[in-house]
Amino acid sequence: MQRLSAHIGVKHVYLSQAGWRYFADDTRDWCDTGSTRFDERVTCHFSQCTLTEHCPEDALPAFAGSKIICVGRNYRKHAEELGNDVPSRPLWFSKPPSAIVRGGQQVILPQGYGRIDYEGELALVIGRRAKNVTVDTACDYIGGVTACFDMTARDLQKSDGQWTRAKGFDTFLPLACLVSPFSPEWSRGMLEVWKNNELVQKDRFSSMVFGFAELVADLSACMTLEPGDLVLTGTPDGVGPVAAGDLLKITISGPAIISLAVTCA
């Protein structure tokens, strides 16, 4: 499969003919053309394209947006395993872009903060500007999906009473470089997570308390979602602690398969 490669100085983005997107360097500076469509923003300079066969080893994760918003307790069994009630509406929090780290790199475990947990998730990539959209139309605003880990300082989460520090450490958002174009078929897909080659999380996206459309509609009632923004959709049960040297791998499967692996240090 051939892939297009657009180079703008040191800024470049990789886009395959099948619709997969590979990002390298920081695309945010040159992608912001004012377009409300994610695909138009990332292809705005493709008149300078050349062809390349492989995703570069130094490709950065697929983030070209302004914010990263996450939902908590969106799988019933996960809420129950931590002794929490299932929320009656989405429970939102955010992670900073500085938490992003690409696959193949390390999650740096902060010292002195107690237990650090993995949480495997599917992330939605917003495709065009969304504000006050309805559940019926919300999926039209989703451009793609990718895989990630929402690393969490569990003891700090409990002691702080809110989640900003617990979720926000540097390297606490391992994010895949691949984005698969969104399709409603993803709602019938599956997530699997391995820790040191042992399967620890497995569930279908149909088990979510709030589906993709409900999440985007609810969030857009609060804030404007811009092209490239990430919406993390929650983690199933099976979360657990990590230690230095542990290997984590997540695979999301549906219309396509996306995998991400990181080590802890």
PDB file of C-alpha atoms in Angstrom:
ATOM      1  CA  MET A   1       0.000   0.000   0.000  1.00  0.00           C
ATOM      2  CA  GLN A   2       1.467   3.358  -0.990  1.00  0.00           C
ATOM      3  CA  ARG A   3       1.189   6.307   1.325  1.00  0.00           C
ATOM      4  CA  LEU A   4       1.309  10.005   0.600  1.00  0.00           C
ATOM      5  CA  SER A   5       3.846  12.077   2.458  1.00  0.00           C
ATOM      6  CA  ALA A   6       3.535  15.859   2.633  1.00  0.00           C
ATOM      7  CA  HIS A   7       6.618  17.777   3.787  1.00  0.00           C
ATOM      8  CA  ILE A   8       6.350  21.416   4.847  1.00  0.00           C
ATOM      9  CA  GLY A   9       9.844  22.280   6.037  1.00  0.00           C
ATOM     10  CA  VAL A  10      10.249  20.007   9.040  1.00  0.00           C
ATOM     11  CA  LYS A  11       6.481  19.656   9.347  1.00  0.00           C
ATOM     12  CA  HIS A  12       4.977  16.666   7.604  1.00  0.00           C
ATOM     13  CA  VAL A  13       1.961  14.386   7.770  1.00  0.00           C
ATOM     14  CA  TYR A  14       1.558  10.949   6.251  1.00  0.00           C
ATOM     15  CA  LEU A  15      -1.730   9.928   4.656  1.00  0.00           C
ATOM     16  CA  SER A  16      -2.354   6.577   3.011  1.00  0.00           C
ATOM     17  CA  GLN A  17      -4.539   6.024  -0.004  1.00  0.00           C
ATOM     18  CA  ALA A  18      -6.799   3.850   2.167  1.00  0.00           C
ATOM     19  CA  GLY A  19      -7.483   6.725   4.535  1.00  0.00           C
ATOM     20  CA  TRP A  20      -5.045   5.899   7.332  1.00  0.00           C
ATOM     21  CA  ARG A  21      -3.192   8.903   8.679  1.00  0.00           C
ATOM     22  CA  TYR A  22       0.369   8.880  10.012  1.00  0.00           C
ATOM     23  CA  PHE A  23       1.542  11.997  11.793  1.00  0.00           C
ATOM     24  CA  ALA A  24       5.162  13.075  12.200  1.00  0.00           C
ATOM     25  CA  ASP A  25       6.502  16.163  13.927  1.00  0.00           C
ATOM     26  CA  ASP A  26       4.015  18.687  15.255  1.00  0.00           C
ATOM     27  CA  THR A  27       1.217  19.242  12.742  1.00  0.00           C
ATOM     28  CA  ARG A  28      -0.639  21.795  14.830  1.00  0.00           C
ATOM     29  CA  ASP A  29       1.234  24.848  13.535  1.00  0.00           C
ATOM     30  CA  TRP A  30       0.519  24.355   9.845  1.00  0.00           C
ATOM     31  CA  CYS A  31      -2.779  22.496  10.025  1.00  0.00           C
ATOM     32  CA  ASP A  32      -4.740  25.409  11.431  1.00  0.00           C
ATOM     33  CA  THR A  33      -6.068  26.856   8.181  1.00  0.00           C
ATOM     34  CA  GLY A  34      -9.441  27.822   9.620  1.00  0.00           C
ATOM     35  CA  SER A  35     -11.192  24.878   8.029  1.00  0.00           C
ATOM     36  CA  THR A  36     -13.808  23.159  10.170  1.00  0.00           C
ATOM     37  CA  ARG A  37     -12.973  19.770   8.645  1.00  0.00           C
ATOM     38  CA  PHE A  38     -10.104  17.692  10.029  1.00  0.00           C
ATOM     39  CA  ASP A  39      -9.266  16.074   6.675  1.00  0.00           C
ATOM     40  CA  GLU A  40      -9.022  19.475   4.978  1.00  0.00           C
ATOM     41  CA  ARG A  41      -6.709  20.742   7.693  1.00  0.00           C
ATOM     42  CA  VAL A  42      -4.279  17.843   7.428  1.00  0.00           C
ATOM     43  CA  THR A  43      -4.187  17.813   3.623  1.00  0.00           C
ATOM     44  CA  CYS A  44      -4.012  21.553   3.030  1.00  0.00           C
ATOM     45  CA  HIS A  45      -0.461  21.416   1.598  1.00  0.00           C
ATOM     46  CA  PHE A  46      -0.632  18.143  -0.328  1.00  0.00           C
ATOM     47  CA  SER A  47       0.415  19.810  -3.592  1.00  0.00           C
ATOM     48  CA  GLN A  48       3.964  19.123  -2.348  1.00  0.00           C
ATOM     49  CA  CYS A  49       3.358  15.381  -1.839  1.00  0.00           C
ATOM     50  CA  THR A  50       5.791  12.606  -2.539  1.00  0.00           C
ATOM     51  CA  LEU A  51       5.212   8.873  -2.105  1.00  0.00           C
ATOM     52  CA  THR A  52       6.698   6.797   0.677  1.00  0.00           C
ATOM     53  CA  GLU A  53       6.278   3.129   1.529  1.00  0.00           C
ATOM     54  CA  HIS A  54       6.448   3.123   5.315  1.00  0.00           C
ATOM     55  CA  CYS A  55       5.359   5.094   8.328  1.00  0.00           C
ATOM     56  CA  PRO A  56       8.495   6.762   9.744  1.00  0.00           C
ATOM     57  CA  GLU A  57       9.908   5.385  12.975  1.00  0.00           C
ATOM     58  CA  ASP A  58       9.825   8.853  14.539  1.00  0.00           C
ATOM     59  CA  ALA A  59       6.153   9.444  13.759  1.00  0.00           C
ATOM     60  CA  LEU A  60       4.370  11.274  16.530  1.00  0.00           C
ATOM     61  CA  PRO A  61       0.880  10.399  17.774  1.00  0.00           C
ATOM     62  CA  ALA A  62      -2.234  11.449  15.913  1.00  0.00           C
ATOM     63  CA  PHE A  63      -3.016  14.702  17.701  1.00  0.00           C
ATOM     64  CA  ALA A  64      -3.589  17.902  15.761  1.00  0.00           C
ATOM     65  CA  GLY A  65      -6.307  19.402  17.933  1.00  0.00           C
ATOM     66  CA  SER A  66      -6.636  21.876  20.772  1.00  0.00           C
ATOM     67  CA  LYS A  67      -7.797  19.652  23.638  1.00  0.00           C
ATOM     68  CA  ILE A  68      -8.104  16.132  25.006  1.00  0.00           C
ATOM     69  CA  ILE A  69     -11.342  15.339  26.820  1.00  0.00           C
ATOM     70  CA  CYS A  70     -11.988  12.017  28.551  1.00  0.00           C
ATOM     71  CA  VAL A  71     -15.004  10.270  30.038  1.00  0.00           C
ATOM     72  CA  GLY A  72     -14.853   8.298  33.268  1.00  0.00           C
ATOM     73  CA  ARG A  73     -16.755   5.198  34.371  1.00  0.00           C
ATOM     74  CA  ASN A  74     -18.198   4.562  30.918  1.00  0.00           C
ATOM     75  CA  TYR A  75     -18.151   0.777  31.328  1.00  0.00           C
ATOM     76  CA  ARG A  76     -20.401  -0.546  34.077  1.00  0.00           C
ATOM     77  CA  LYS A  77     -18.025  -3.297  35.236  1.00  0.00           C
ATOM     78  CA  HIS A  78     -15.117  -0.853  35.475  1.00  0.00           C
ATOM     79  CA  ALA A  79     -17.130   1.478  37.700  1.00  0.00           C
ATOM     80  CA  GLU A  80     -18.067  -1.488  39.868  1.00  0.00           C
ATOM     81  CA  GLU A  81     -14.505  -2.828  40.166  1.00  0.00           C
ATOM     82  CA  LEU A  82     -13.414   0.484  41.700  1.00  0.00           C
ATOM     83  CA  GLY A  83     -16.460   0.677  43.971  1.00  0.00           C
ATOM     84  CA  ASN A  84     -18.057   3.590  42.114  1.00  0.00           C
ATOM     85  CA  ASP A  85     -21.604   4.244  40.988  1.00  0.00           C
ATOM     86  CA  VAL A  86     -22.390   4.242  37.280  1.00  0.00           C
ATOM     87  CA  PRO A  87     -23.001   7.905  36.356  1.00  0.00           C
ATOM     88  CA  SER A  88     -26.372   9.016  35.029  1.00  0.00           C
ATOM     89  CA  ARG A  89     -24.654  11.228  32.464  1.00  0.00           C
ATOM     90  CA  PRO A  90     -21.084  11.347  31.126  1.00  0.00           C
ATOM     91  CA  LEU A  91     -18.439  12.204  33.718  1.00  0.00           C
ATOM     92  CA  TRP A  92     -15.889  14.416  31.960  1.00  0.00           C
ATOM     93  CA  PHE A  93     -12.282  15.318  32.714  1.00  0.00           C
ATOM     94  CA  SER A  94      -9.295  16.414  30.619  1.00  0.00           C
ATOM     95  CA  LYS A  95      -5.666  15.501  30.011  1.00  0.00           C
ATOM     96  CA  PRO A  96      -3.000  17.968  28.837  1.00  0.00           C
ATOM     97  CA  PRO A  97      -1.255  17.552  25.463  1.00  0.00           C
ATOM     98  CA  SER A  98       2.020  17.328  27.407  1.00  0.00           C
ATOM     99  CA  ALA A  99       0.886  13.875  28.594  1.00  0.00           C
ATOM    100  CA  ILE A 100       1.130  12.440  25.061  1.00  0.00           C
ATOM    101  CA  VAL A 101       3.838   9.915  24.253  1.00  0.00           C
ATOM    102  CA  ARG A 102       4.060   7.767  21.149  1.00  0.00           C
ATOM    103  CA  GLY A 103       4.128   3.997  20.894  1.00  0.00           C
ATOM    104  CA  GLY A 104       7.518   2.400  21.406  1.00  0.00           C
ATOM    105  CA  GLN A 105       8.501   4.998  23.978  1.00  0.00           C
ATOM    106  CA  GLN A 106       8.320   4.865  27.760  1.00  0.00           C
ATOM    107  CA  VAL A 107       5.723   5.808  30.326  1.00  0.00           C
ATOM    108  CA  ILE A 108       7.715   7.483  33.085  1.00  0.00           C
ATOM    109  CA  LEU A 109       6.260   6.434  36.443  1.00  0.00           C
ATOM    110  CA  PRO A 110       6.419   9.362  38.888  1.00  0.00           C
ATOM    111  CA  GLN A 111       8.072   8.540  42.195  1.00  0.00           C
ATOM    112  CA  GLY A 112       6.317   9.061  45.510  1.00  0.00           C
ATOM    113  CA  TYR A 113       2.751   8.991  44.193  1.00  0.00           C
ATOM    114  CA  GLY A 114       1.805   5.394  44.933  1.00  0.00           C
ATOM    115  CA  ARG A 115      -0.027   3.100  42.550  1.00  0.00           C
ATOM    116  CA  ILE A 116      -0.032   3.888  38.825  1.00  0.00           C
ATOM    117  CA  ASP A 117      -2.673   2.094  36.714  1.00  0.00           C
ATOM    118  CA  TYR A 118      -3.095   1.378  33.009  1.00  0.00           C
ATOM    119  CA  GLU A 119      -6.468   2.014  31.346  1.00  0.00           C
ATOM    120  CA  GLY A 120      -6.792   1.019  27.691  1.00  0.00           C
ATOM    121  CA  GLU A 121      -9.186   3.108  25.605  1.00  0.00           C
ATOM    122  CA  LEU A 122     -10.461   3.977  22.147  1.00  0.00           C
ATOM    123  CA  ALA A 123     -10.139   7.677  21.324  1.00  0.00           C
ATOM    124  CA  LEU A 124     -12.392   9.504  18.890  1.00  0.00           C
ATOM    125  CA  VAL A 125     -10.739  12.072  16.611  1.00  0.00           C
ATOM    126  CA  ILE A 126     -13.129  14.937  15.902  1.00  0.00           C
ATOM    127  CA  GLY A 127     -13.503  15.508  12.166  1.00  0.00           C
ATOM    128  CA  ARG A 128     -15.195  18.911  11.997  1.00  0.00           C
ATOM    129  CA  ARG A 129     -16.290  21.669  14.328  1.00  0.00           C
ATOM    130  CA  ALA A 130     -19.097  20.512  16.594  1.00  0.00           C
ATOM    131  CA  LYS A 131     -21.272  22.633  18.870  1.00  0.00           C
ATOM    132  CA  ASN A 132     -24.703  21.670  20.232  1.00  0.00           C
ATOM    133  CA  VAL A 133     -24.988  18.692  17.906  1.00  0.00           C
ATOM    134  CA  THR A 134     -27.724  16.109  18.375  1.00  0.00           C
ATOM    135  CA  VAL A 135     -27.299  12.421  19.086  1.00  0.00           C
ATOM    136  CA  ASP A 136     -28.773  11.702  15.655  1.00  0.00           C
ATOM    137  CA  THR A 137     -26.093  13.740  13.861  1.00  0.00           C
ATOM    138  CA  ALA A 138     -23.135  13.444  16.262  1.00  0.00           C
ATOM    139  CA  CYS A 139     -21.362  10.662  14.365  1.00  0.00           C
ATOM    140  CA  ASP A 140     -21.117  12.956  11.330  1.00  0.00           C
ATOM    141  CA  TYR A 141     -18.606  15.008  13.329  1.00  0.00           C
ATOM    142  CA  ILE A 142     -16.270  12.114  14.149  1.00  0.00           C
ATOM    143  CA  GLY A 143     -13.344  11.880  11.737  1.00  0.00           C
ATOM    144  CA  GLY A 144     -11.586   8.780  13.008  1.00  0.00           C
ATOM    145  CA  VAL A 145     -10.586   6.533  15.888  1.00  0.00           C
ATOM    146  CA  THR A 146      -7.287   5.552  17.453  1.00  0.00           C
ATOM    147  CA  ALA A 147      -5.932   3.635  20.451  1.00  0.00           C
ATOM    148  CA  CYS A 148      -4.458   4.985  23.675  1.00  0.00           C
ATOM    149  CA  PHE A 149      -3.777   4.426  27.356  1.00  0.00           C
ATOM    150  CA  ASP A 150      -5.146   6.730  30.051  1.00  0.00           C
ATOM    151  CA  MET A 151      -2.475   6.227  32.707  1.00  0.00           C
ATOM    152  CA  THR A 152      -3.694   7.123  36.188  1.00  0.00           C
ATOM    153  CA  ALA A 153      -2.056   7.776  39.546  1.00  0.00           C
ATOM    154  CA  ARG A 154      -4.762   5.914  41.457  1.00  0.00           C
ATOM    155  CA  ASP A 155      -3.797   6.874  45.008  1.00  0.00           C
ATOM    156  CA  LEU A 156      -3.485  10.520  44.009  1.00  0.00           C
ATOM    157  CA  GLN A 157      -6.866  10.373  42.297  1.00  0.00           C
ATOM    158  CA  LYS A 158      -8.443   9.276  45.570  1.00  0.00           C
ATOM    159  CA  SER A 159      -6.603  11.730  47.812  1.00  0.00           C
ATOM    160  CA  ASP A 160      -7.046  14.793  45.577  1.00  0.00           C
ATOM    161  CA  GLY A 161     -10.791  14.320  45.176  1.00  0.00           C
ATOM    162  CA  GLN A 162     -10.497  15.370  41.517  1.00  0.00           C
ATOM    163  CA  TRP A 163      -8.467  13.996  38.651  1.00  0.00           C
ATOM    164  CA  THR A 164      -6.270  16.714  37.144  1.00  0.00           C
ATOM    165  CA  ARG A 165      -2.964  15.687  38.699  1.00  0.00           C
ATOM    166  CA  ALA A 166      -3.719  11.960  38.713  1.00  0.00           C
ATOM    167  CA  LYS A 167      -4.330  11.929  34.969  1.00  0.00           C
ATOM    168  CA  GLY A 168      -1.989  14.698  33.862  1.00  0.00           C
ATOM    169  CA  PHE A 169       1.612  13.594  34.396  1.00  0.00           C
ATOM    170  CA  ASP A 170       3.976  13.750  31.437  1.00  0.00           C
ATOM    171  CA  THR A 171       3.811  10.513  29.373  1.00  0.00           C
ATOM    172  CA  PHE A 172       0.426   9.564  30.887  1.00  0.00           C
ATOM    173  CA  LEU A 173      -1.242   9.440  27.461  1.00  0.00           C
ATOM    174  CA  PRO A 174       0.436   6.879  25.189  1.00  0.00           C
ATOM    175  CA  LEU A 175      -1.242   7.463  21.815  1.00  0.00           C
ATOM    176  CA  ALA A 176      -1.084   5.492  18.579  1.00  0.00           C
ATOM    177  CA  CYS A 177       0.216   7.088  15.373  1.00  0.00           C
ATOM    178  CA  LEU A 178      -2.569   5.531  13.287  1.00  0.00           C
ATOM    179  CA  VAL A 179      -6.063   6.911  12.781  1.00  0.00           C
ATOM    180  CA  SER A 180      -8.722   4.763  11.147  1.00  0.00           C
ATOM    181  CA  PRO A 181     -11.571   6.636   9.436  1.00  0.00           C
ATOM    182  CA  PHE A 182     -14.686   6.533  11.605  1.00  0.00           C
ATOM    183  CA  SER A 183     -17.573   4.254  10.772  1.00  0.00           C
ATOM    184  CA  PRO A 184     -20.631   3.325  12.876  1.00  0.00           C
ATOM    185  CA  GLU A 185     -19.285  -0.228  12.604  1.00  0.00           C
ATOM    186  CA  TRP A 186     -16.733   0.699  15.264  1.00  0.00           C
ATOM    187  CA  SER A 187     -19.518   0.500  17.865  1.00  0.00           C
ATOM    188  CA  ARG A 188     -19.435  -3.274  17.347  1.00  0.00           C
ATOM    189  CA  GLY A 189     -15.662  -3.433  17.714  1.00  0.00           C
ATOM    190  CA  MET A 190     -13.498  -4.693  20.556  1.00  0.00           C
ATOM    191  CA  LEU A 191     -10.688  -3.544  22.825  1.00  0.00           C
ATOM    192  CA  GLU A 192      -7.983  -5.824  24.233  1.00  0.00           C
ATOM    193  CA  VAL A 193      -5.084  -4.969  26.549  1.00  0.00           C
ATOM    194  CA  TRP A 194      -2.074  -7.100  27.474  1.00  0.00           C
ATOM    195  CA  LYS A 195       0.322  -6.537  30.364  1.00  0.00           C
ATOM    196  CA  ASN A 196       3.561  -8.455  29.911  1.00  0.00           C
ATOM    197  CA  ASN A 197       1.788 -10.616  27.295  1.00  0.00           C
ATOM    198  CA  GLU A 198      -1.071 -11.515  29.681  1.00  0.00           C
ATOM    199  CA  LEU A 199      -4.567 -10.483  28.546  1.00  0.00           C
ATOM    200  CA  VAL A 200      -5.925  -8.174  31.257  1.00  0.00           C
ATOM    201  CA  GLN A 201      -8.713  -6.178  29.560  1.00  0.00           C
ATOM    202  CA  LYS A 202     -11.202  -7.290  26.925  1.00  0.00           C
ATOM    203  CA  ASP A 203     -14.628  -5.898  26.079  1.00  0.00           C
ATOM    204  CA  ARG A 204     -16.761  -4.710  23.212  1.00  0.00           C
ATOM    205  CA  PHE A 205     -17.509  -1.049  22.614  1.00  0.00           C
ATOM    206  CA  SER A 206     -21.200  -1.938  22.698  1.00  0.00           C
ATOM    207  CA  SER A 207     -20.741  -2.360  26.481  1.00  0.00           C
ATOM    208  CA  MET A 208     -20.249   1.380  26.937  1.00  0.00           C
ATOM    209  CA  VAL A 209     -22.787   3.137  29.148  1.00  0.00           C
ATOM    210  CA  PHE A 210     -22.780   6.060  26.707  1.00  0.00           C
ATOM    211  CA  GLY A 211     -22.063   5.364  23.044  1.00  0.00           C
ATOM    212  CA  PHE A 212     -19.980   7.429  20.639  1.00  0.00           C
ATOM    213  CA  ALA A 213     -22.874   9.631  19.498  1.00  0.00           C
ATOM    214  CA  GLU A 214     -24.096  10.276  23.034  1.00  0.00           C
ATOM    215  CA  LEU A 215     -20.615  11.296  24.147  1.00  0.00           C
ATOM    216  CA  VAL A 216     -20.035  13.764  21.314  1.00  0.00           C
ATOM    217  CA  ALA A 217     -23.511  15.272  21.640  1.00  0.00           C
ATOM    218  CA  ASP A 218     -23.231  15.717  25.409  1.00  0.00           C
ATOM    219  CA  LEU A 219     -19.741  17.204  25.258  1.00  0.00           C
ATOM    220  CA  SER A 220     -20.610  19.580  22.411  1.00  0.00           C
ATOM    221  CA  ALA A 221     -23.393  21.045  24.537  1.00  0.00           C
ATOM    222  CA  CYS A 222     -20.670  22.279  26.903  1.00  0.00           C
ATOM    223  CA  MET A 223     -17.785  23.203  24.610  1.00  0.00           C
ATOM    224  CA  THR A 224     -16.992  23.591  20.933  1.00  0.00           C
ATOM    225  CA  LEU A 225     -15.114  20.574  19.611  1.00  0.00           C
ATOM    226  CA  GLU A 226     -12.515  21.453  16.989  1.00  0.00           C
ATOM    227  CA  PRO A 227     -11.042  19.301  14.209  1.00  0.00           C
ATOM    228  CA  GLY A 228      -8.350  17.047  15.633  1.00  0.00           C
ATOM    229  CA  ASP A 229      -9.603  17.171  19.225  1.00  0.00           C
ATOM    230  CA  LEU A 230      -9.508  13.827  21.021  1.00  0.00           C
ATOM    231  CA  VAL A 231     -12.381  12.340  23.006  1.00  0.00           C
ATOM    232  CA  LEU A 232     -11.330   9.325  25.072  1.00  0.00           C
ATOM    233  CA  THR A 233     -14.288   6.982  25.494  1.00  0.00           C
ATOM    234  CA  GLY A 234     -13.522   5.167  28.751  1.00  0.00           C
ATOM    235  CA  THR A 235     -11.944   1.898  29.816  1.00  0.00           C
ATOM    236  CA  PRO A 236     -13.461  -1.519  30.557  1.00  0.00           C
ATOM    237  CA  ASP A 237     -12.825  -3.539  33.697  1.00  0.00           C
ATOM    238  CA  GLY A 238      -9.465  -5.170  34.289  1.00  0.00           C
ATOM    239  CA  VAL A 239      -7.407  -2.079  35.093  1.00  0.00           C
ATOM    240  CA  GLY A 240      -4.420  -2.636  37.327  1.00  0.00           C
ATOM    241  CA  PRO A 241      -1.063  -1.354  38.543  1.00  0.00           C
ATOM    242  CA  VAL A 242       2.173  -1.194  36.588  1.00  0.00           C
ATOM    243  CA  ALA A 243       5.808  -1.227  37.628  1.00  0.00           C
ATOM    244  CA  ALA A 244       9.044  -0.274  35.932  1.00  0.00           C
ATOM    245  CA  GLY A 245       9.854  -2.741  33.172  1.00  0.00           C
ATOM    246  CA  ASP A 246       6.247  -3.688  32.421  1.00  0.00           C
ATOM    247  CA  LEU A 247       5.169  -3.875  28.771  1.00  0.00           C
ATOM    248  CA  LEU A 248       1.675  -2.687  27.848  1.00  0.00           C
ATOM    249  CA  LYS A 249      -0.069  -3.349  24.553  1.00  0.00           C
ATOM    250  CA  ILE A 250      -3.537  -2.349  23.380  1.00  0.00           C
ATOM    251  CA  THR A 251      -5.368  -3.399  20.240  1.00  0.00           C
ATOM    252  CA  ILE A 252      -8.675  -1.991  19.057  1.00  0.00           C
ATOM    253  CA  SER A 253     -10.360  -3.960  16.304  1.00  0.00           C
ATOM    254  CA  GLY A 254     -13.356  -3.192  14.135  1.00  0.00           C
ATOM    255  CA  PRO A 255     -13.349  -2.036  10.504  1.00  0.00           C
ATOM    256  CA  ALA A 256      -9.557  -1.848  11.012  1.00  0.00           C
ATOM    257  CA  ILE A 257      -7.023  -2.931  13.638  1.00  0.00           C
ATOM    258  CA  ILE A 258      -4.885  -0.428  15.548  1.00  0.00           C
ATOM    259  CA  SER A 259      -2.243  -1.452  18.084  1.00  0.00           C
ATOM    260  CA  LEU A 260      -0.018   0.458  20.471  1.00  0.00           C
ATOM    261  CA  ALA A 261       2.749  -0.795  22.774  1.00  0.00           C
ATOM    262  CA  VAL A 262       4.724   1.045  25.452  1.00  0.00           C
ATOM    263  CA  THR A 263       7.041   0.147  28.303  1.00  0.00           C
ATOM    264  CA  CYS A 264       7.037   1.576  31.812  1.00  0.00           C
ATOM    265  CA  ALA A 265      10.121   3.032  33.439  1.00  0.00           C
TER     266      ALA A 265
END
